[in-house]
Coordinates of N, CA, C and O in Angstrom, one line a residue:
X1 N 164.8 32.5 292.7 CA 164.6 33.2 294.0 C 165.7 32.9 295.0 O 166.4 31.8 294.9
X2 N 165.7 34.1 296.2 CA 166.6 33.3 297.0 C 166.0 33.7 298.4 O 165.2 34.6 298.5
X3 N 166.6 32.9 299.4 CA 166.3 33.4 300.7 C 167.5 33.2 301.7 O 168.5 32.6 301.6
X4 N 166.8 34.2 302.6 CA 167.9 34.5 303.5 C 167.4 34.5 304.9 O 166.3 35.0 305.3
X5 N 168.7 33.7 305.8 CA 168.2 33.3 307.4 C 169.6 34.3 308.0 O 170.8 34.1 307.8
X6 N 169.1 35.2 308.8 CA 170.5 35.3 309.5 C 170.4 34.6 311.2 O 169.6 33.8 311.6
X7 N 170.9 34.8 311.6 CA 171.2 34.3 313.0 C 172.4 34.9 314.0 O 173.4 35.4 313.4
X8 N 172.3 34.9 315.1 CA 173.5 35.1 316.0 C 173.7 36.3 316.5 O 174.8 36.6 316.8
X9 N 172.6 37.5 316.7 CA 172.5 38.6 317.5 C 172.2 38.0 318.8 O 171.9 36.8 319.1
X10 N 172.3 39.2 319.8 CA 171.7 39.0 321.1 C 172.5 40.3 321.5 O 172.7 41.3 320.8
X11 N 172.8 40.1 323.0 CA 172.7 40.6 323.7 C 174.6 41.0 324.3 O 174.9 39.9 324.6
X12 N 175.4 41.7 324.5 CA 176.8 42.1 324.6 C 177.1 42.9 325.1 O 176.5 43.9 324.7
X13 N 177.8 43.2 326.1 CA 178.7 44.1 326.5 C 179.7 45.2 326.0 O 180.8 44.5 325.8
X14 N 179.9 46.4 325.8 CA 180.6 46.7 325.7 C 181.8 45.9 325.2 O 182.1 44.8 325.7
X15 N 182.5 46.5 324.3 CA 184.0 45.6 323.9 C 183.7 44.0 323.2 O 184.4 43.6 322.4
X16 N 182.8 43.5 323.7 CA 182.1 42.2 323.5 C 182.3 41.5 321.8 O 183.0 42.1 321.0
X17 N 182.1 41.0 321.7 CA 182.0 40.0 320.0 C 181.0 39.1 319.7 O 180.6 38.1 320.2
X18 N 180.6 39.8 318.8 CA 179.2 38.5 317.9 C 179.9 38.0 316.6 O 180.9 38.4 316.1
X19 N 179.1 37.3 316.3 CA 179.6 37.0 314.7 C 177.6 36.5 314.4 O 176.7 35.9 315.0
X20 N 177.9 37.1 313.1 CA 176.4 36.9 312.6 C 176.7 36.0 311.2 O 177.8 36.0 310.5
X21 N 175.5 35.2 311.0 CA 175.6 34.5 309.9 C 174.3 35.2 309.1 O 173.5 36.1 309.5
X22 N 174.3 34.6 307.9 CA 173.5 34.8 306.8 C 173.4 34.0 305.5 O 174.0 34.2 304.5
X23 N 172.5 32.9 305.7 CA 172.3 31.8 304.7 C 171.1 31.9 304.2 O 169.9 32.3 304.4
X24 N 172.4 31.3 303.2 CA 171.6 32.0 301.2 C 170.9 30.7 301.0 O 171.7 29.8 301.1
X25 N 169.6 30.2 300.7 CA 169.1 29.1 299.8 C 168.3 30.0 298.4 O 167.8 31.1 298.2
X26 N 168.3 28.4 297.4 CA 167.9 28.7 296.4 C 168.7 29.1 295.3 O 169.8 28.7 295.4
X27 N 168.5 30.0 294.2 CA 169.6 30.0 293.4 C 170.8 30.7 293.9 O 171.0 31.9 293.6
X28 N 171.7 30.0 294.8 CA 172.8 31.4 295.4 C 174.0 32.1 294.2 O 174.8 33.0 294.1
X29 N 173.3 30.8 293.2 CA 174.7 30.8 292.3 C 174.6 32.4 291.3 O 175.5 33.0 290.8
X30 N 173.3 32.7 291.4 CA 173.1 34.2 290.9 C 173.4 35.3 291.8 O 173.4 36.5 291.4
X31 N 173.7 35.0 292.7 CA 173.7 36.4 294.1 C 175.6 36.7 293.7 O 176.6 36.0 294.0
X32 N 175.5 38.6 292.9 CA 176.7 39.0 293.1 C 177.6 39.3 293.8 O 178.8 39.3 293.9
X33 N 176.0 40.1 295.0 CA 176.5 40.8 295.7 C 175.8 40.4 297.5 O 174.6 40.5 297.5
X34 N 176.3 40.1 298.7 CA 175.7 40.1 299.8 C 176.2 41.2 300.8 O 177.4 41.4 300.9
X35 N 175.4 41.7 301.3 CA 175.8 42.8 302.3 C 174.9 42.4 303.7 O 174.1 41.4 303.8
X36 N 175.2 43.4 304.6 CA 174.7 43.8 305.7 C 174.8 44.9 306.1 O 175.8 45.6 306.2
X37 N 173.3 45.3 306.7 CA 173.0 46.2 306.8 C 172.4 46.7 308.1 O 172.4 45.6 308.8
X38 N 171.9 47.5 308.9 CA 172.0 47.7 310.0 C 170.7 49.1 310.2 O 170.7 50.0 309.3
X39 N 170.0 49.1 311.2 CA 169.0 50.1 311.6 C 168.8 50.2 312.7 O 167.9 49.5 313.0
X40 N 169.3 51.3 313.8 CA 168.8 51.5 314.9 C 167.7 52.3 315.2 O 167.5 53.1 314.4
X41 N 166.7 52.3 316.3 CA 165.6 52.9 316.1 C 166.0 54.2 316.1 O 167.0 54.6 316.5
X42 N 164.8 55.3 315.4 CA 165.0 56.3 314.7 C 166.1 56.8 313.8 O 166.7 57.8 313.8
X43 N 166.2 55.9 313.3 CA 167.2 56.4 312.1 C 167.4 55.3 310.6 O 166.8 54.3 310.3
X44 N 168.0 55.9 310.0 CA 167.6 55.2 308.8 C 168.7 54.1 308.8 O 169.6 54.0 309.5
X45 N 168.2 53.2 307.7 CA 169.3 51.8 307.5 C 170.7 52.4 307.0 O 170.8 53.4 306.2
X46 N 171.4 51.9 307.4 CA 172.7 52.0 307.0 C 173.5 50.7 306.4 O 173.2 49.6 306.7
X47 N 174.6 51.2 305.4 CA 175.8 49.7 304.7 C 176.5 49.6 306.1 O 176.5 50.5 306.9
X48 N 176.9 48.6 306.2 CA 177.6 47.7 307.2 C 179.0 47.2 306.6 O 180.1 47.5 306.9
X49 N 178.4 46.3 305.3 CA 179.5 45.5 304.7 C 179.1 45.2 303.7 O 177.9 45.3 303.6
X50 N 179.9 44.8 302.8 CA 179.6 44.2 301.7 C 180.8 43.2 301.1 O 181.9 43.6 300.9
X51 N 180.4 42.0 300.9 CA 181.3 41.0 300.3 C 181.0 40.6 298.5 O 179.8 40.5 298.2
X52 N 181.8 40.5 297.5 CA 180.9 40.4 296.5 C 181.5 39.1 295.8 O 182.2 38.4 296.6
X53 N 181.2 38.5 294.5 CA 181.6 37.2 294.0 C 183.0 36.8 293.6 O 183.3 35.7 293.3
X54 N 183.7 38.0 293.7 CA 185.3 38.4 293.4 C 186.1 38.1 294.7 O 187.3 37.9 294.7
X55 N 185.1 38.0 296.3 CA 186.0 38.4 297.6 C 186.0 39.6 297.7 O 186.5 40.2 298.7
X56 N 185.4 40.3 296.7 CA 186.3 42.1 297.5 C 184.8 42.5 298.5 O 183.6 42.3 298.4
X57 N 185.7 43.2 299.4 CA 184.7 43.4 300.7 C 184.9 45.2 300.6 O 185.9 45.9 300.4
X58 N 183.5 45.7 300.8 CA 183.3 47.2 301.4 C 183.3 47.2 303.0 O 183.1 46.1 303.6
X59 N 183.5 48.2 303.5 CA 183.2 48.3 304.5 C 182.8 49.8 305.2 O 183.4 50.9 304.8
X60 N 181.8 49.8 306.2 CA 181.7 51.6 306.5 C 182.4 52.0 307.3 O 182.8 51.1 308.0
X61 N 182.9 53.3 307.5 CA 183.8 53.6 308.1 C 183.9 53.1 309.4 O 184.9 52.6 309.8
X62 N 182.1 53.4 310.6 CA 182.1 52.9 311.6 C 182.4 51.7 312.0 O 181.8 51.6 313.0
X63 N 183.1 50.8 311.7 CA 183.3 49.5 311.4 C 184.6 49.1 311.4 O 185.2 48.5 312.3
X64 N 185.2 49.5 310.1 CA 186.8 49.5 309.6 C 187.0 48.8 310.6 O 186.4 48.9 311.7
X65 N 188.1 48.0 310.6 CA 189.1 47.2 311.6 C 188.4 46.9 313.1 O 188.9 47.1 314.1
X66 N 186.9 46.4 312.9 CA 186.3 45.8 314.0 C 185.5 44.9 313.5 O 185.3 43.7 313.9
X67 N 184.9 45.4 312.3 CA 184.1 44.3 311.5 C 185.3 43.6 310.6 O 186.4 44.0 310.2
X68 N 184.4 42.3 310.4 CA 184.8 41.5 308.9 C 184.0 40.7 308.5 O 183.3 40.0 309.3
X69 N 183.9 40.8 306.9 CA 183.0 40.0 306.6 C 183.6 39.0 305.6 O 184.4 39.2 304.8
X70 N 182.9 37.6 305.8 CA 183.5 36.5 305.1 C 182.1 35.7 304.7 O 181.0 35.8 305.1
X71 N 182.8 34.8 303.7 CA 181.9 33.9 303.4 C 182.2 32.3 303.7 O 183.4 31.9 303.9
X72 N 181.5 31.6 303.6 CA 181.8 30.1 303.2 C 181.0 29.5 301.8 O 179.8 29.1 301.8
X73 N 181.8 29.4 300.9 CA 180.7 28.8 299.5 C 180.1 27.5 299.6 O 179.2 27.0 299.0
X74 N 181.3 26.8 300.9 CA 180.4 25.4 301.0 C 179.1 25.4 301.7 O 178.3 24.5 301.4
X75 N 178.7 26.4 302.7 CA 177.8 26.5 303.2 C 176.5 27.3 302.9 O 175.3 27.3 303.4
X76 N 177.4 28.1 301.3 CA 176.2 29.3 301.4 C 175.6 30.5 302.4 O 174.5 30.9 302.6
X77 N 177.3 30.8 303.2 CA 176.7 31.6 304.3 C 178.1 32.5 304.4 O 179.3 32.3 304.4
X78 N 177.2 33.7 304.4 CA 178.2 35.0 304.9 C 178.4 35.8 305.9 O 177.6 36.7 306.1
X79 N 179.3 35.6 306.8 CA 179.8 36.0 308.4 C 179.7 37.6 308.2 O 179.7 38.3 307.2
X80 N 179.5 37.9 309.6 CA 179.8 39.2 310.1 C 180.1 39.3 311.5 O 179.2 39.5 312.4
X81 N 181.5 39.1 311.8 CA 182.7 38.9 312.7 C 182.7 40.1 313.4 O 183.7 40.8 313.0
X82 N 182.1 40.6 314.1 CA 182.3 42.2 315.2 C 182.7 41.9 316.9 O 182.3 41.5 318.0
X83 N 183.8 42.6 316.3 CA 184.6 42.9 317.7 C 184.6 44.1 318.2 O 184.3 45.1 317.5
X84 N 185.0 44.2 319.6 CA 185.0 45.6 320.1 C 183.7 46.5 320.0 O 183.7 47.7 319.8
X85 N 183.0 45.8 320.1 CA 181.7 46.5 319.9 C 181.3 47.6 320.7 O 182.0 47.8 321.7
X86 N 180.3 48.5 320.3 CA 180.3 49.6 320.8 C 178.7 49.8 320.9 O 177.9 49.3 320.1
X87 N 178.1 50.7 322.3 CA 176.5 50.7 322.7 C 176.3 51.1 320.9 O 175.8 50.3 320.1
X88 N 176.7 52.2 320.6 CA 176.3 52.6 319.0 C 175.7 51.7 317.9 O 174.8 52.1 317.1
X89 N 176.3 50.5 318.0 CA 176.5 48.9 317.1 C 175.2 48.1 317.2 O 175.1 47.0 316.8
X90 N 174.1 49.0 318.1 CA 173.2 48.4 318.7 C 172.0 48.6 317.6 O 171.4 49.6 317.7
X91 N 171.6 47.5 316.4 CA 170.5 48.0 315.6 C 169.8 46.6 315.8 O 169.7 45.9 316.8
X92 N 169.3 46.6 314.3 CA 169.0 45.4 313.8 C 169.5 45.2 312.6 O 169.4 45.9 311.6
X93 N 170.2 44.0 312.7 CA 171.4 43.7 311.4 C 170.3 42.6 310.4 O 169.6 41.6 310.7
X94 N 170.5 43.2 309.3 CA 169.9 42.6 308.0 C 170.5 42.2 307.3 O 171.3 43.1 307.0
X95 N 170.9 41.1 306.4 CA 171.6 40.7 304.7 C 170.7 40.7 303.8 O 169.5 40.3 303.8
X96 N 171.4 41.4 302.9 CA 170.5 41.4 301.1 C 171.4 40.7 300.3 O 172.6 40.4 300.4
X97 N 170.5 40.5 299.6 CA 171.6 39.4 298.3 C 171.2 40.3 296.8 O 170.1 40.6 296.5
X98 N 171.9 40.6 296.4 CA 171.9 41.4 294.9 C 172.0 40.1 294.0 O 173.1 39.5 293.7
X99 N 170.8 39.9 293.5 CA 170.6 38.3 292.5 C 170.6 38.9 291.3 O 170.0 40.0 291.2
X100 N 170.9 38.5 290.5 CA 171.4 39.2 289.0 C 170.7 37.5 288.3 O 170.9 36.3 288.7
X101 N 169.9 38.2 287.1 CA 169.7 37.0 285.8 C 169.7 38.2 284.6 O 169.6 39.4 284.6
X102 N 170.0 37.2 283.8 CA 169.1 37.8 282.2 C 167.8 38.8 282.7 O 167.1 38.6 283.7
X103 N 167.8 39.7 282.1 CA 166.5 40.6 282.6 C 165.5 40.6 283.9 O 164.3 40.8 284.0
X104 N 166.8 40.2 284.9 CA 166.1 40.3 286.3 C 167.1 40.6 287.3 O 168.1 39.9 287.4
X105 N 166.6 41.6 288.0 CA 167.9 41.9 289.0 C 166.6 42.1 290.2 O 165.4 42.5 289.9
X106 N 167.0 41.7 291.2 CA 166.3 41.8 292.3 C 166.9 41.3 293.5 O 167.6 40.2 293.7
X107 N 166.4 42.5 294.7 CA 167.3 42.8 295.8 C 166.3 41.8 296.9 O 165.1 41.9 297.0
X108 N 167.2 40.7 297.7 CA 166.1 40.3 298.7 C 167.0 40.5 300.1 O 168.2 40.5 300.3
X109 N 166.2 40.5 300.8 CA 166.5 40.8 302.2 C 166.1 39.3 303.5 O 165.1 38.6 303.3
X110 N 167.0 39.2 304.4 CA 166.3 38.4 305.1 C 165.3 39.3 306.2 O 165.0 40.5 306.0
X111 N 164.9 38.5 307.3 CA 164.1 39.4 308.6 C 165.0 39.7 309.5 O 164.4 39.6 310.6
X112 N 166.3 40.0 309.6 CA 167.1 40.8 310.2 C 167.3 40.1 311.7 O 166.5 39.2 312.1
X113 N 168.6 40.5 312.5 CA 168.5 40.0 313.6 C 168.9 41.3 314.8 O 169.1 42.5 314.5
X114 N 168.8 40.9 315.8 CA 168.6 42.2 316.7 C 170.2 42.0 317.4 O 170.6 41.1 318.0
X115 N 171.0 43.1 317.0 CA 172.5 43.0 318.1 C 172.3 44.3 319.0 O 172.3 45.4 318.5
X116 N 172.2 44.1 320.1 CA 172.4 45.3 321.4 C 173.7 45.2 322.5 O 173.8 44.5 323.6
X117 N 174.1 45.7 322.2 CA 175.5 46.4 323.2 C 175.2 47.1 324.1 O 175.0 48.3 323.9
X118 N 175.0 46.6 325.2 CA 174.8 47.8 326.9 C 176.4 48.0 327.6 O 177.1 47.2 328.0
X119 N 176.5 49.4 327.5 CA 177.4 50.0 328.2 C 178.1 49.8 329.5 O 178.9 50.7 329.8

């Protein structure tokens, strides 16, 4: 199993910068894939980012060259570096971990953190 803590929303300005974490415990050594994901009220979740076991990183368009996402393996924790933020950017940011075994794949999520951008 694994779990996941993110941290480091709040509250921003326009143009502003967060950086969000997301720590993996438990088996991290199975998690392929970690992303972040994002939901503002009335609307559905959306990809944010994604980092996988290789380094290679997705990213959504809204984002491109404002986000980045990184990890640290000594820590078991994967960043999400936003700059230039925009009121838009304003959800609640979630990480999932894509844990892969022998005849078990299963998606876990942490409880998300709140980032809001006022204009």
């Amino acid at each position: 199993q694994v779990q996941l803590v993110e941290s480091g929303g709040g509250l921003v300005q326009a143009g502003g910068s967060l950086r969000l974490s997301c720590a993996a415990s438990g088996s991290v050594s199975s998690i392929y894939v970690i992303g972040w994901y994002r939901q503002a009220p009335g609307k559905q979740r959306e990809l944010v980012a994604t980092i996988s076991r290789d380094g290679s990183t997705n990213y959504a368009d809204s984002v491109k060259g404002r986000f980045t996402i990184s990890r640290d393996n000594a820590k078991n924790t994967v960043y999400l570096q936003m700059n230039s933020l925009k009121p838009e950017d304003t959800a609640v940011y979630s990480c999932n971990a894509d844990y892969r075994r022998p005849f078990d794949r299963t998606i876990y999520w942490g409880q998300g953190t709140q980032v809001t951008v006022s204009s």
